[in-house]
Coordinates of C-alpha atoms in Angstrom, one line a residue:
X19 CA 3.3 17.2 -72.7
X20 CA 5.0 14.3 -71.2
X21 CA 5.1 16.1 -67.5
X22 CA 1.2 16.7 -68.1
X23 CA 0.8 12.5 -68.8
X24 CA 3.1 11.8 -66.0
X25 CA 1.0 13.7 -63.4
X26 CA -2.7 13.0 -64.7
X27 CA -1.2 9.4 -64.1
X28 CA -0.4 10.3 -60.4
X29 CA -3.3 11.4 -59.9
X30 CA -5.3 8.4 -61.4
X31 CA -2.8 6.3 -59.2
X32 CA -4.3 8.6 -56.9
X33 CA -7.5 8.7 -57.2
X34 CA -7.7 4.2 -57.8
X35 CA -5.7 3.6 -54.7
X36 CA -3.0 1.7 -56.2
X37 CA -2.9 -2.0 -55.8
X38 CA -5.2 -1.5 -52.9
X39 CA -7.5 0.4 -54.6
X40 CA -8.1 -2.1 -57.1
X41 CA -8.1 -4.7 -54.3
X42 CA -11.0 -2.7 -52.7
X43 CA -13.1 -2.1 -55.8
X44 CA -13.0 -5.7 -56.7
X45 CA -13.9 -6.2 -53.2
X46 CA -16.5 -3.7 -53.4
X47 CA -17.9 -5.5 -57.0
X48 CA -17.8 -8.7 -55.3
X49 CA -20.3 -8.0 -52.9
X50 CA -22.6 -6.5 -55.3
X51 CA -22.7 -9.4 -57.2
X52 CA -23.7 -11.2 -54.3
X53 CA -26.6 -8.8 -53.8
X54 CA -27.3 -9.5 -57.4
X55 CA -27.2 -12.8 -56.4
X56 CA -28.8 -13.5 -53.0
X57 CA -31.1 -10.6 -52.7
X58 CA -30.5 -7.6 -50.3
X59 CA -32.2 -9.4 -47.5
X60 CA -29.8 -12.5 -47.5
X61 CA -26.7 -10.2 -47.6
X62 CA -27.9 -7.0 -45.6
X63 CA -25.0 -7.7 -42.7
X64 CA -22.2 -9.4 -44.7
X65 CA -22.7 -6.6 -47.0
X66 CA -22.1 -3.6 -44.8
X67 CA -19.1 -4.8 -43.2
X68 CA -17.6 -5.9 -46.9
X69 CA -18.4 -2.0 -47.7
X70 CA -17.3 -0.9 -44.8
X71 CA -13.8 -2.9 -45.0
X72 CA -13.5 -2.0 -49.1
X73 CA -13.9 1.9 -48.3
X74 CA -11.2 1.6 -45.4
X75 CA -8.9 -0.8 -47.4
X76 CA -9.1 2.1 -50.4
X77 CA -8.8 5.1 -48.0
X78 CA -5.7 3.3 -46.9
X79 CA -4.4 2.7 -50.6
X80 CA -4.9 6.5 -51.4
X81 CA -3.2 7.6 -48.3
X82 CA -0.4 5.3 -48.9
X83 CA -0.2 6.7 -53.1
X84 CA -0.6 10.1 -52.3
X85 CA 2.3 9.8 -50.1
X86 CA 4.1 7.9 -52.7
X87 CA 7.7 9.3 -54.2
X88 CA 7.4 9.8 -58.4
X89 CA 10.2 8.2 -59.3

C-alpha cells in the first residue's frame, strides 16, 4: 500500500506542478478575481497575457516534476 500512496503522490505532484504549479494557479485565481472585480472589459488584455503566462509557468512546473528523481 505504501508504494501505491507514494506514486498517486507523484503523480498529484504531477499533475499540480509542484511549487510552480501552485505559483501558476494562484496566478491563474488572481486574475479571476480581478475579473470578478473589474468586469471582463477592464481586464480583457491584462487577463490573457496573465493566462497565457500562468499556463506556460505550470507547463514548465510539470515538465520540470515529471522529470523529477523520487527520492
Amino acid at each position: 500500500m505504501t508504494k501505491f500512496q507514494n506514486t498517486l503522490k507523484r503523480l498529484l505532484r504531477v499533475a499540480i506542478g509542484g511549487r510552480w504549479g501552485i505559483f501558476a494557479w494562484s496566478l491563474s485565481g488572481a486574475s479571476a478575481l480581478a475579473v470578478v472585480l473589474w468586469g471582463l472589459k477592464t481586464v480583457a488584455i491584462p487577463l490573457l497575457m496573465v493566462k497565457t503566462a500562468s499556463w506556460g509557468i505550470w507547463g514548465l512546473g510539470v515538465i520540470r516534476e515529471s522529470k523529477a528523481r523520487t527520492p
